[in-house]
Short mmCIF file of C-alpha atoms and ligand atoms in Angstrom, two decimals:
data_model
loop_
_atom_site.label_atom_id
_atom_site.label_comp_id
_atom_site.label_asym_id
_atom_site.label_seq_id
_atom_site.Cartn_x
_atom_site.Cartn_y
_atom_site.Cartn_z
CA MET A 1 -17.40 8.32 -33.19
CA ARG A 2 -19.71 9.73 -30.76
CA ARG A 3 -22.19 11.16 -31.53
CA GLU A 4 -23.82 13.19 -29.07
CA ILE A 5 -22.48 13.36 -25.54
CA VAL A 6 -24.61 11.32 -22.72
CA LEU A 7 -23.32 12.70 -19.14
CA LYS A 8 -24.21 10.25 -16.28
CA ILE A 9 -24.51 12.75 -13.08
CA GLN A 10 -24.68 12.19 -9.89
CA ARG A 11 -26.76 14.77 -8.11
CA GLN A 12 -27.29 15.62 -4.43
CA GLU A 13 -28.80 17.86 -3.05
CA ARG A 14 -27.24 19.21 0.13
CA PRO A 15 -25.09 16.97 2.84
CA GLY A 16 -26.86 14.10 4.42
CA ALA A 17 -29.41 13.75 1.18
CA PRO A 18 -29.83 10.68 -0.55
CA ALA A 19 -27.51 10.72 -4.05
CA ALA A 20 -29.27 10.18 -7.62
CA TRP A 21 -28.21 9.50 -10.64
CA GLN A 22 -29.61 11.71 -13.40
CA GLU A 23 -28.65 11.84 -17.21
CA PHE A 24 -27.89 14.00 -20.13
CA ARG A 25 -27.30 13.93 -23.84
CA LEU A 26 -26.06 17.05 -26.24
CA PRO A 27 -25.23 17.22 -29.21
CA TYR A 28 -21.77 16.53 -30.21
CA ARG A 29 -19.48 19.30 -30.66
CA PRO A 30 -15.26 18.88 -31.48
CA ARG A 31 -12.76 19.33 -28.90
CA LEU A 32 -15.88 20.32 -25.39
CA ASN A 33 -13.74 20.03 -22.33
CA LEU A 34 -16.58 19.05 -19.25
CA ILE A 35 -16.71 22.23 -17.98
CA ALA A 36 -18.45 23.65 -21.33
CA CYS A 37 -20.59 20.54 -21.02
CA LEU A 38 -21.83 21.42 -17.59
CA GLN A 39 -22.01 25.40 -18.77
CA GLU A 40 -24.27 23.69 -22.25
CA ILE A 41 -26.28 21.95 -19.22
CA ALA A 42 -26.92 25.07 -16.76
CA ARG A 43 -28.16 26.65 -20.08
CA ARG A 44 -31.00 24.59 -20.51
CA PRO A 45 -31.49 22.29 -17.28
CA VAL A 46 -33.17 19.86 -18.94
CA ASP A 47 -32.29 16.23 -18.29
CA ALA A 48 -32.29 13.46 -21.47
CA ALA A 49 -36.19 12.50 -20.67
CA GLY A 50 -36.85 15.86 -20.82
CA ARG A 51 -37.61 16.48 -17.67
CA ALA A 52 -36.54 20.10 -16.34
CA VAL A 53 -34.17 19.51 -13.33
CA THR A 54 -31.98 22.30 -11.32
CA PRO A 55 -28.69 23.10 -12.75
CA ILE A 56 -25.88 21.55 -11.43
CA ALA A 57 -23.72 22.87 -9.17
CA TYR A 58 -20.36 22.48 -9.44
CA GLU A 59 -16.77 24.47 -8.85
CA SER A 60 -14.74 26.45 -11.92
CA ALA A 61 -12.83 29.40 -11.52
CA CYS A 62 -9.47 29.05 -14.30
CA LEU A 63 -11.28 26.97 -16.61
CA GLU A 64 -7.06 26.36 -17.90
CA GLU A 65 -6.36 23.58 -14.66
CA VAL A 66 -3.97 26.10 -12.05
CA CYS A 67 -6.12 26.59 -9.55
CA GLY A 68 -7.88 23.05 -8.99
CA SER A 69 -10.98 23.66 -8.03
CA CYS A 70 -13.08 21.84 -10.90
CA SER A 71 -12.06 18.46 -9.51
CA MET A 72 -14.25 15.37 -10.19
CA ARG A 73 -14.66 11.35 -10.45
CA VAL A 74 -14.66 10.89 -14.66
CA ASN A 75 -15.41 7.49 -15.08
CA GLY A 76 -14.53 7.03 -11.35
CA VAL A 77 -11.34 8.31 -11.85
CA PRO A 78 -10.35 11.52 -10.03
CA MET A 79 -9.63 14.70 -12.44
CA GLN A 80 -9.86 18.15 -14.06
CA ALA A 81 -13.16 18.69 -15.62
CA CYS A 82 -11.74 21.64 -17.07
CA SER A 83 -9.05 20.18 -18.60
CA THR A 84 -10.96 16.71 -19.49
CA LEU A 85 -11.64 17.02 -23.36
CA VAL A 86 -14.52 14.76 -24.38
CA ASP A 87 -12.52 13.39 -27.16
CA ASN A 88 -9.75 12.23 -24.71
CA LEU A 89 -12.48 9.86 -23.42
CA PRO A 90 -13.61 6.57 -24.51
CA ASP A 91 -16.91 6.30 -26.09
CA GLY A 92 -19.78 6.04 -24.59
CA THR A 93 -21.76 7.12 -21.09
CA ILE A 94 -19.12 9.34 -19.00
CA THR A 95 -20.10 9.59 -15.25
CA LEU A 96 -19.29 12.38 -13.21
CA GLU A 97 -19.12 12.03 -10.20
CA PRO A 98 -17.93 14.75 -6.76
CA LEU A 99 -14.72 13.17 -4.91
CA SER A 100 -15.80 11.28 -2.18
CA LYS A 101 -13.18 11.67 -0.22
CA PHE A 102 -13.86 14.91 0.96
CA PRO A 103 -17.87 16.18 2.20
CA LEU A 104 -19.85 16.45 0.10
CA VAL A 105 -21.77 19.97 -0.16
CA ARG A 106 -23.96 19.60 -3.39
CA ASP A 107 -23.97 17.47 -6.73
CA LEU A 108 -20.57 17.60 -7.86
CA ILE A 109 -18.70 20.39 -5.20
CA VAL A 110 -17.48 19.32 -2.26
CA ASP A 111 -15.04 20.64 0.88
CA ARG A 112 -11.56 20.33 0.26
CA THR A 113 -11.25 21.84 3.86
CA PRO A 114 -9.49 18.09 5.30
CA MET A 115 -6.51 18.65 2.70
CA PHE A 116 -6.19 22.35 4.09
CA GLU A 117 -6.35 21.63 7.50
CA GLY A 118 -2.96 18.42 5.98
CA LEU A 119 -1.04 21.79 5.04
CA LYS A 120 -1.78 23.15 8.08
CA ARG A 121 -0.83 20.21 9.80
CA VAL A 122 2.82 19.71 8.30
CA ARG A 123 4.03 23.55 8.49
CA GLY A 124 3.31 24.14 4.65
CA TRP A 125 4.32 27.28 4.32
CA ILE A 126 7.72 29.09 4.63
CA PRO A 127 8.03 32.27 6.87
CA ILE A 128 8.66 34.61 6.07
CA GLU A 129 7.52 37.76 8.06
CA GLY A 130 9.85 39.25 11.25
CA THR A 131 9.10 42.07 12.75
CA TYR A 132 12.32 43.80 11.29
CA ASP A 133 13.84 42.36 7.24
CA LEU A 134 14.49 39.26 7.28
CA GLY A 135 16.93 40.30 4.00
CA PRO A 136 16.46 38.68 1.16
CA ALA A 137 16.52 34.87 0.65
CA PRO A 138 19.72 32.63 0.35
CA ARG A 139 20.43 32.09 -3.39
CA ARG A 140 20.06 28.30 -4.72
CA ALA A 141 21.31 25.60 -7.06
CA PRO A 142 19.56 25.42 -9.68
CA ALA A 143 19.26 22.08 -10.14
CA GLU A 144 17.25 22.41 -6.71
CA GLN A 145 14.93 24.85 -8.00
CA GLY A 146 14.77 22.73 -10.70
CA GLU A 147 13.14 19.99 -8.38
CA ALA A 148 11.41 22.45 -6.40
CA TYR A 149 9.23 23.41 -9.22
CA ASP A 150 7.99 20.39 -10.02
CA TYR A 151 6.30 20.38 -6.34
CA SER A 152 5.50 24.38 -7.02
CA ARG A 153 2.94 23.50 -9.20
CA CYS A 154 0.37 21.96 -6.44
CA MET A 155 -2.77 23.05 -7.34
CA THR A 156 -4.55 21.24 -4.14
CA CYS A 157 -6.58 19.75 -6.08
CA GLY A 158 -7.53 16.79 -4.69
CA CYS A 159 -7.03 13.89 -6.94
CA CYS A 160 -4.16 12.68 -5.32
CA MET A 161 -6.45 12.61 -2.03
CA GLU A 162 -9.24 11.22 -3.36
CA ALA A 163 -7.22 8.14 -5.01
CA CYS A 164 -5.08 8.00 -2.33
CA PRO A 165 -6.36 4.25 -0.53
CA ASN A 166 -5.18 5.58 2.48
CA PHE A 167 -6.88 8.27 2.48
CA SER A 168 -9.90 9.79 3.74
CA GLY A 169 -11.74 13.35 3.83
CA HIS A 170 -14.00 11.23 6.45
CA ALA A 171 -11.52 10.64 9.24
CA PRO A 172 -8.39 12.66 8.00
CA GLU A 173 -6.08 11.54 11.21
CA ARG A 174 -5.54 7.85 9.68
CA PHE A 175 -3.65 9.55 7.54
CA VAL A 176 -2.70 13.16 6.32
CA GLY A 177 -2.54 12.08 2.72
CA PRO A 178 -0.14 12.93 -0.34
CA ALA A 179 -0.66 16.37 -1.20
CA PRO A 180 0.38 17.99 2.46
CA LEU A 181 3.49 14.93 2.10
CA GLY A 182 4.14 16.75 -0.93
CA GLN A 183 4.22 20.32 -0.19
CA ALA A 184 6.28 19.56 3.13
CA TYR A 185 9.58 18.14 0.93
CA TYR A 186 9.19 21.63 -1.10
CA PHE A 187 9.41 23.77 1.81
CA LEU A 188 12.03 21.29 3.21
CA LEU A 189 14.16 21.50 -0.48
CA ASN A 190 13.80 25.06 0.52
CA PRO A 191 16.95 26.66 2.81
CA THR A 192 14.50 28.75 4.21
CA GLY A 193 11.81 26.16 4.99
CA ARG A 194 15.12 24.93 6.19
CA MET A 195 15.23 26.87 8.87
CA GLU A 196 12.33 24.94 10.19
CA GLU A 197 13.39 21.33 9.84
CA GLY A 198 12.60 19.93 12.97
CA GLU A 199 9.20 21.41 13.62
CA ARG A 200 7.75 20.14 10.15
CA LEU A 201 9.26 16.71 10.06
CA GLU A 202 8.37 16.06 14.12
CA ALA A 203 4.63 17.54 12.26
CA LEU A 204 4.87 14.46 9.76
CA MET A 205 6.06 11.81 12.16
CA GLY A 206 3.12 11.72 13.67
CA ARG A 207 0.17 9.98 13.58
CA GLY A 208 -2.11 9.40 10.26
CA GLY A 209 1.42 11.04 8.83
CA ILE A 210 4.10 9.92 6.53
CA THR A 211 4.37 6.35 8.04
CA ALA A 212 0.68 5.59 6.90
CA CYS A 213 1.55 5.38 3.57
CA GLY A 214 0.61 2.17 2.13
CA ASN A 215 2.43 2.93 -1.28
CA ALA A 216 -0.04 2.28 -3.45
CA GLN A 217 1.47 5.16 -5.54
CA ASN A 218 -1.61 6.21 -7.10
CA CYS A 219 -1.02 9.84 -6.17
CA ALA A 220 1.78 10.25 -8.90
CA ALA A 221 -0.34 8.40 -11.57
CA VAL A 222 -3.34 10.40 -10.93
CA CYS A 223 -1.85 14.26 -10.13
CA PRO A 224 -2.78 16.68 -12.82
CA LYS A 225 0.20 18.14 -12.88
CA GLU A 226 2.78 15.39 -13.15
CA ILE A 227 3.97 15.70 -10.14
CA PRO A 228 6.60 12.97 -8.68
CA LEU A 229 4.85 12.84 -4.85
CA THR A 230 6.00 9.28 -4.52
CA ASP A 231 9.61 10.92 -4.84
CA ALA A 232 9.10 12.69 -2.49
CA ILE A 233 7.15 10.33 0.18
CA ALA A 234 10.50 8.35 -0.10
CA ARG A 235 12.97 11.16 0.55
CA LEU A 236 10.60 11.82 3.27
CA ASN A 237 10.88 8.31 4.43
CA ARG A 238 14.27 8.60 4.58
CA GLN A 239 14.83 12.62 6.01
CA VAL A 240 12.13 10.91 9.37
CA ASN A 241 14.04 7.62 9.67
CA ARG A 242 17.44 9.84 10.02
CA ARG A 243 15.95 11.55 13.00
CA TRP A 244 14.25 8.84 14.40
CA LEU A 245 17.63 7.41 14.56
CA ALA A 246 19.81 10.45 15.50
CA ARG A 247 16.78 10.08 18.80
CA LEU A 248 16.85 7.09 19.14
CA PHE A 249 20.55 6.24 18.91
CA GLY A 250 21.86 10.13 19.85
CA GLY A 251 19.69 12.51 21.79
CA MET B 1 -5.32 4.68 24.30
CA ALA B 2 -3.20 7.20 24.00
CA LEU B 3 -0.07 7.60 22.00
CA THR B 4 1.90 9.93 21.58
CA ASP B 5 3.71 10.90 18.00
CA GLN B 6 7.15 9.71 19.05
CA GLN B 7 5.64 6.05 19.69
CA TYR B 8 2.56 5.83 16.71
CA PHE B 9 6.18 6.27 14.71
CA THR B 10 8.57 4.07 16.60
CA LEU B 11 5.65 1.20 16.32
CA ARG B 12 4.23 2.16 12.13
CA ARG B 13 8.53 1.46 11.90
CA LEU B 14 8.72 -1.61 13.97
CA GLN B 15 5.33 -2.91 12.12
CA SER B 16 8.25 -2.41 8.75
CA LEU B 17 10.87 -4.11 10.55
CA THR B 18 9.32 -7.20 12.21
CA GLY B 19 8.75 -8.42 8.59
CA VAL B 20 12.00 -8.49 7.45
CA LEU B 21 13.18 -8.79 10.70
CA PRO B 22 12.70 -11.49 11.87
CA VAL B 23 9.87 -12.57 10.28
CA GLY B 24 11.39 -12.79 7.03
CA VAL B 25 14.41 -13.88 7.66
CA PHE B 26 12.30 -17.16 10.05
CA LEU B 27 11.05 -17.30 6.74
CA LEU B 28 14.06 -18.17 4.14
CA GLU B 29 14.90 -20.75 7.95
CA HIS B 30 12.01 -22.58 6.97
CA TRP B 31 12.08 -22.65 3.73
CA LEU B 32 15.67 -24.03 3.61
CA THR B 33 14.58 -26.49 6.34
CA ASN B 34 11.21 -27.67 4.02
CA ALA B 35 13.55 -28.12 1.44
CA PHE B 36 15.39 -30.65 3.42
CA ALA B 37 12.30 -32.58 2.40
CA LEU B 38 13.59 -33.40 -0.90
CA GLY B 39 16.64 -35.47 0.05
CA GLY B 40 13.10 -37.41 1.74
CA ALA B 41 12.53 -38.90 4.86
CA ALA B 42 15.22 -38.67 6.88
CA ALA B 43 17.54 -36.02 5.51
CA TYR B 44 14.40 -33.56 6.31
CA ASN B 45 13.97 -34.97 9.92
CA GLU B 46 17.14 -34.99 11.28
CA LYS B 47 17.17 -30.96 10.19
CA VAL B 48 13.63 -31.29 12.29
CA ASP B 49 15.94 -32.62 15.39
CA PHE B 50 18.20 -30.50 14.70
CA LEU B 51 15.86 -27.70 14.92
CA ARG B 52 14.21 -28.85 18.05
CA SER B 53 17.30 -29.67 19.80
CA LEU B 54 18.98 -26.00 19.03
CA PRO B 55 20.21 -24.31 22.66
CA TYR B 56 17.28 -21.53 23.86
CA LEU B 57 14.73 -23.06 21.51
CA PHE B 58 11.62 -22.31 24.01
CA LEU B 59 12.72 -18.53 23.91
CA LEU B 60 13.21 -18.18 20.09
CA GLU B 61 10.12 -19.37 19.58
CA ILE B 62 8.26 -17.29 21.67
CA PHE B 63 10.16 -13.84 21.08
CA GLY B 64 12.13 -15.10 17.76
CA ILE B 65 8.58 -16.21 16.07
CA PHE B 66 5.76 -15.54 17.44
CA VAL B 67 5.74 -11.92 19.30
CA PRO B 68 7.10 -10.34 16.25
CA ILE B 69 5.08 -12.41 14.26
CA ALA B 70 1.85 -11.49 16.09
CA PHE B 71 2.96 -7.87 16.74
CA HIS B 72 3.52 -7.46 12.90
CA ALA B 73 0.05 -8.76 12.29
CA ALA B 74 -2.18 -7.44 14.80
CA LEU B 75 -0.40 -3.92 13.56
CA GLY B 76 -1.13 -5.01 10.07
CA CYS B 77 -4.82 -5.41 10.50
CA TRP B 78 -5.42 -2.34 11.72
CA ILE B 79 -3.52 -1.06 8.83
CA VAL B 80 -5.92 -3.46 6.67
CA TRP B 81 -8.34 -2.47 8.87
CA GLU B 82 -8.55 1.59 7.50
CA ALA B 83 -7.87 0.94 3.97
CA LYS B 84 -10.62 2.02 0.82
CA PHE B 85 -9.56 -0.51 -1.66
CA ASN B 86 -10.45 1.26 -5.24
CA ASN B 87 -9.18 -1.47 -7.62
CA ARG B 88 -11.94 -0.93 -9.84
CA ALA B 89 -11.28 2.90 -10.43
CA LEU B 90 -8.13 3.07 -10.33
CA PRO B 91 -6.58 -1.00 -12.40
CA LEU B 92 -3.04 0.54 -11.57
CA ARG B 93 -0.21 -1.79 -11.25
CA GLN B 94 1.26 -0.56 -7.65
CA ASN B 95 -2.05 -0.11 -7.06
CA ALA B 96 -3.11 -4.01 -7.14
CA LEU B 97 0.23 -5.17 -5.77
CA PHE B 98 -1.00 -3.24 -2.41
CA THR B 99 -4.35 -4.44 -2.23
CA LEU B 100 -2.59 -7.88 -2.90
CA GLN B 101 -0.33 -6.86 0.72
CA ARG B 102 -3.16 -6.62 2.18
CA VAL B 103 -5.52 -9.51 0.85
CA THR B 104 -2.27 -12.07 1.48
CA GLY B 105 -1.69 -10.58 5.19
CA VAL B 106 -5.10 -11.73 5.66
CA LEU B 107 -5.05 -15.13 4.53
CA LEU B 108 -1.97 -15.24 6.17
CA LEU B 109 -4.06 -14.71 9.67
CA PHE B 110 -5.80 -17.54 8.95
CA PHE B 111 -3.42 -20.33 7.24
CA ILE B 112 -0.49 -19.47 9.55
CA PRO B 113 -2.74 -20.26 13.21
CA TYR B 114 -3.61 -23.09 11.06
CA HIS B 115 -0.77 -24.99 10.23
CA VAL B 116 1.25 -23.86 13.58
CA LEU B 117 -1.24 -25.98 15.73
CA THR B 118 -1.43 -28.83 13.23
CA THR B 119 2.06 -29.34 13.16
CA ARG B 120 3.68 -27.43 16.16
CA PHE B 121 1.07 -28.76 18.26
CA ALA B 122 -0.36 -31.33 16.71
CA GLU B 123 -0.09 -33.55 20.12
CA TRP B 124 -2.93 -31.26 21.23
CA PHE B 125 -5.28 -32.89 18.65
CA GLY B 126 -4.05 -36.00 19.13
CA GLY B 127 -1.40 -36.29 16.63
CA SER B 128 2.39 -37.44 17.27
CA THR B 129 4.91 -35.22 15.84
CA HIS B 130 7.99 -37.91 16.26
CA ASP B 131 7.26 -37.98 12.87
CA LEU B 132 6.90 -34.53 11.45
CA PHE B 133 7.83 -36.09 7.84
CA ALA B 134 5.15 -38.61 7.53
CA LEU B 135 2.93 -35.74 9.16
CA MET B 136 2.98 -33.54 6.89
CA GLN B 137 3.22 -36.78 3.78
CA ASP B 138 0.06 -38.00 6.33
CA LYS B 139 -1.51 -34.27 5.79
CA LEU B 140 -0.73 -33.01 2.22
CA GLN B 141 -2.45 -36.34 0.51
CA ASN B 142 -5.66 -35.07 1.27
CA PRO B 143 -5.98 -32.33 -2.13
CA LEU B 144 -7.89 -29.58 -0.53
CA THR B 145 -4.86 -29.51 2.44
CA PHE B 146 -2.96 -29.41 -0.22
CA ALA B 147 -4.02 -26.86 -2.02
CA LEU B 148 -4.29 -24.60 1.37
CA TYR B 149 -0.52 -25.08 1.59
CA VAL B 150 -0.42 -24.45 -1.79
CA ALA B 151 -1.82 -21.19 -1.20
CA GLY B 152 -0.60 -20.28 1.90
CA VAL B 153 2.97 -21.08 0.25
CA LEU B 154 2.20 -18.61 -2.23
CA ALA B 155 0.48 -15.65 0.31
CA ALA B 156 3.25 -15.78 2.35
CA SER B 157 6.09 -16.01 -0.33
CA PHE B 158 4.20 -13.35 -2.60
CA HIS B 159 3.55 -10.91 1.15
CA PHE B 160 7.27 -11.09 1.60
CA GLY B 161 9.28 -10.66 -1.65
CA ASN B 162 6.55 -7.33 -1.99
CA GLY B 163 7.48 -6.85 1.31
CA LEU B 164 10.60 -5.87 0.36
CA TRP B 165 9.65 -3.39 -1.71
CA GLY B 166 7.68 -1.70 0.33
CA PHE B 167 10.45 -1.85 3.33
CA ALA B 168 12.92 -0.66 0.99
CA ILE B 169 11.04 2.46 0.64
CA HIS B 170 9.21 3.12 4.52
CA TRP B 171 13.11 3.14 5.06
CA GLY B 172 14.24 5.90 2.54
CA LEU B 173 16.60 2.90 -0.03
CA LEU B 174 14.63 3.47 -2.69
CA THR B 175 14.11 7.37 -3.56
CA SER B 176 13.07 7.91 -7.33
CA LYS B 177 10.54 6.45 -9.55
CA ALA B 178 13.53 4.79 -11.30
CA ALA B 179 15.02 2.77 -8.57
CA GLN B 180 11.28 1.73 -7.16
CA ARG B 181 10.47 0.07 -10.70
CA ARG B 182 14.01 -1.50 -10.90
CA TRP B 183 13.65 -2.98 -7.91
CA SER B 184 9.55 -3.57 -7.97
CA LEU B 185 10.61 -6.81 -10.54
CA ALA B 186 13.70 -8.17 -7.92
CA ALA B 187 10.41 -8.08 -4.87
CA LEU B 188 8.79 -9.93 -7.08
CA LEU B 189 11.56 -12.20 -8.89
CA ILE B 190 12.34 -13.39 -5.05
CA ALA B 191 8.66 -13.56 -4.19
CA LEU B 192 7.78 -15.55 -7.31
CA ALA B 193 11.76 -17.56 -6.00
CA PHE B 194 10.43 -18.42 -3.07
CA GLY B 195 5.98 -19.42 -4.17
CA LEU B 196 8.57 -21.98 -6.70
CA THR B 197 10.49 -23.45 -3.94
CA GLY B 198 8.18 -23.10 -1.45
CA ILE B 199 5.46 -25.56 -3.46
CA ASN B 200 8.38 -27.71 -5.15
CA SER B 201 9.42 -28.76 -0.98
CA LEU B 202 5.23 -29.15 -0.94
CA LEU B 203 5.38 -31.84 -3.79
CA ALA B 204 8.13 -33.72 -2.23
CA PHE B 205 6.02 -34.72 0.54
CA GLY B 206 3.64 -36.25 -1.99
CA PRO B 207 4.36 -39.76 -4.32
CA LEU B 208 5.58 -37.01 -6.88
CA GLY B 209 8.54 -35.89 -5.68
CA GLY B 210 9.19 -32.96 -6.58
CA LEU B 211 12.17 -31.62 -8.46
CA SER B 212 15.24 -31.62 -6.75
CA PRO B 213 18.79 -30.08 -7.51
CA LEU B 214 19.88 -31.46 -3.23
CA ARG B 215 18.16 -34.78 -3.93
CA LEU B 216 22.76 -36.44 -4.34
CA GLN B 217 21.80 -39.41 -2.75
CA PRO B 218 18.55 -40.47 -2.22
CA ALA B 219 18.60 -44.08 -1.22
CA ALA B 220 21.01 -42.68 1.44
CA ALA B 221 18.06 -40.83 2.96
CA THR B 222 16.80 -44.18 3.99
CA GLY B 223 19.45 -46.14 5.77
CA GLY B 224 21.56 -45.42 9.10
CA ALA B 225 18.71 -42.64 10.21
CA PRO B 226 16.70 -41.72 13.48
CA HIS B 227 13.29 -41.91 11.57
CA ALA B 228 14.15 -44.79 8.88
CA ALA B 229 11.99 -48.02 10.97
CA ALA B 230 9.08 -44.62 10.31
CA PRO B 231 5.69 -45.72 9.70
CA ALA B 232 4.93 -47.28 6.31
CA PRO B 233 3.71 -43.79 4.32
CA SER B 234 6.83 -42.21 4.82
CA GLY B 235 8.50 -44.64 2.94
CA GLN B 236 7.35 -44.03 -0.19
CA GLY B 237 8.70 -40.02 -0.51
CA ALA B 238 12.61 -41.20 0.94
CA THR B 239 13.35 -43.48 -2.20
CA ARG B 240 11.97 -41.60 -4.83
C1 HEM C 1 4.69 -14.99 7.23
C2 HEM C 1 5.10 -13.67 7.81
C3 HEM C 1 4.70 -12.93 7.65
C4 HEM C 1 6.12 -11.73 6.58
C5 HEM C 1 7.15 -12.74 6.23
C6 HEM C 1 5.43 -10.36 6.78
C7 HEM C 1 6.29 -9.77 5.75
C8 HEM C 1 6.14 -8.65 5.73
C9 HEM C 1 7.05 -7.38 5.04
C10 HEM C 1 8.56 -7.27 4.60
C11 HEM C 1 6.23 -6.54 4.83
C12 HEM C 1 6.79 -5.13 4.72
C13 HEM C 1 7.16 -4.26 5.83
C14 HEM C 1 6.77 -2.52 5.18
O1 HEM C 1 6.43 -2.06 3.67
O2 HEM C 1 7.20 -2.24 5.39
C15 HEM C 1 4.98 -6.51 5.35
C16 HEM C 1 3.97 -5.55 5.73
C17 HEM C 1 2.71 -6.17 5.66
N1 HEM C 1 2.43 -6.72 6.19
FE1 HEM C 1 3.16 -8.54 6.32
N2 HEM C 1 3.60 -10.04 7.12
C18 HEM C 1 3.75 -11.30 7.14
C19 HEM C 1 2.02 -11.58 8.22
C20 HEM C 1 1.42 -10.93 8.17
C21 HEM C 1 0.28 -11.51 8.31
C22 HEM C 1 0.21 -12.16 9.03
C23 HEM C 1 -0.75 -9.80 8.36
C24 HEM C 1 -1.46 -10.04 8.76
C25 HEM C 1 -2.74 -9.21 8.32
C26 HEM C 1 0.05 -8.96 7.66
C27 HEM C 1 -0.10 -7.35 7.49
C28 HEM C 1 0.68 -6.55 6.39
C29 HEM C 1 0.73 -5.54 5.59
C30 HEM C 1 -1.47 -4.99 6.04
C31 HEM C 1 1.40 -4.80 5.50
C32 HEM C 1 1.56 -3.44 4.79
C33 HEM C 1 2.80 -2.28 5.91
C34 HEM C 1 2.16 -0.89 5.27
O3 HEM C 1 2.16 -1.21 4.21
O4 HEM C 1 2.53 -0.20 6.40
N3 HEM C 1 1.53 -9.32 7.58
N4 HEM C 1 5.03 -7.62 5.99
S1 FES C 2 -11.42 25.13 -13.17
FE1 FES C 2 -9.22 25.65 -12.07
S2 FES C 2 -8.00 23.89 -12.81
FE2 FES C 2 -10.10 23.24 -13.43
#
């Protein structure tokens, strides 16, 4: 049983500045989540040695694991700080570090732009607007809706991207990463999205596209929303291969 | 070197394909040929002579083995180089296999040239490849060399077996978690089978000999075969 909560947090004032650890001690209370701990520190920003420090910069918004902004590395593993309870972590010091695969902004805040650029790359959207009324969307089989629902829960938190050994937001051209791949699959499941199948698959087949996945499968293991990202990747593999073979032998 | 997107896709898929075809198929052939060492020097050398007598051997060696391995390995190195391993933070099974696939690849990158230069091209270094069984027997007497070969055999076995699993995903054959889990076990069993039979063949060159379900008539192996009159060390293994 914990009697106090010891947090070891990586601090960095700005991009390029040296990183350093700071320790904080909080009295234990049951059912605290990590954002609540950070709020407590913000109220009284004094480190374990009694020195006054600048408050820790971190991001959070929804506090209920739907916005995806509070991702950080907790004891080295990427997860949401708002839905991670201290009670569920092993006893002992809890380390908090920013995601390492994205450019650092300050302390625990990173810039997740490379992931959003990746979404653009795979056309992670459905065009629903025209210069005229496009009419209602086609009806969908319930089974397909059910499958799509899993992928609709993605909140672009970036945990899968952090966990993937082949992705780095510092060199995003090498691999677009699992989150955009999951969304590409999601939009290919949608009947309206399928109208852009060719463009989307071509985007996936380029440099740093789906072929750069090495099947480490960490993405699905760390996803806080339990999205079956590896299923999406495997099924996309089938689709891009079919397209490639069709072109090789047919067109 | 600017690649178009289509060329990039083709290169990556060829890296995957060459691992199985032809390199993986060659590995299977290589394991089978080596298993003839269980039948002794004569049986082994007879198979080696048969391979050496194949028509278009030169073309087979260049385009069926060397070029595909070199291509697979060159792209493989690039793939390894771009990865950022995180097994300490995420000690997960599939993540460990991911890293092992790359570690064994790099190990093979050193082992295969060493192995080929000291066997196929042993003559360049003053050796004789006339009696390959004797050559291997002689080399494997050194415990260090033997250990190196065990490492090479295990690395190739794992890399190929686990590679089949990755191959099945990259080619869209395994499209669900359940199927992937099922076949991951099968792939590792294939790796295990390659590992055990590979080491068994290594043992066949040594004083103890391998465990042989194939060694039907060990004594017969010494008579009538073209290399029966080979120098001293080769006699032992044959009659075990
Ligand atoms: C005995 C020789 C070899 C055989 C039979 C072999 C076989 C294979 C197979 C079947 C795959 C799976 C393909 C896939 O994942 O789609 C593979 C993947 C791989 N091989 Fe090899 N390989 C050999 C040598 C090498 C060497 C020398 C390297 C050099 C580093 C290497 C590096 C790799 C890498 C990095 C992968 C992973 C590719 C990916 O996940 O995209 N391999 N190999
Ligand atoms: S604050 Fe929204 S996911 Fe944690």
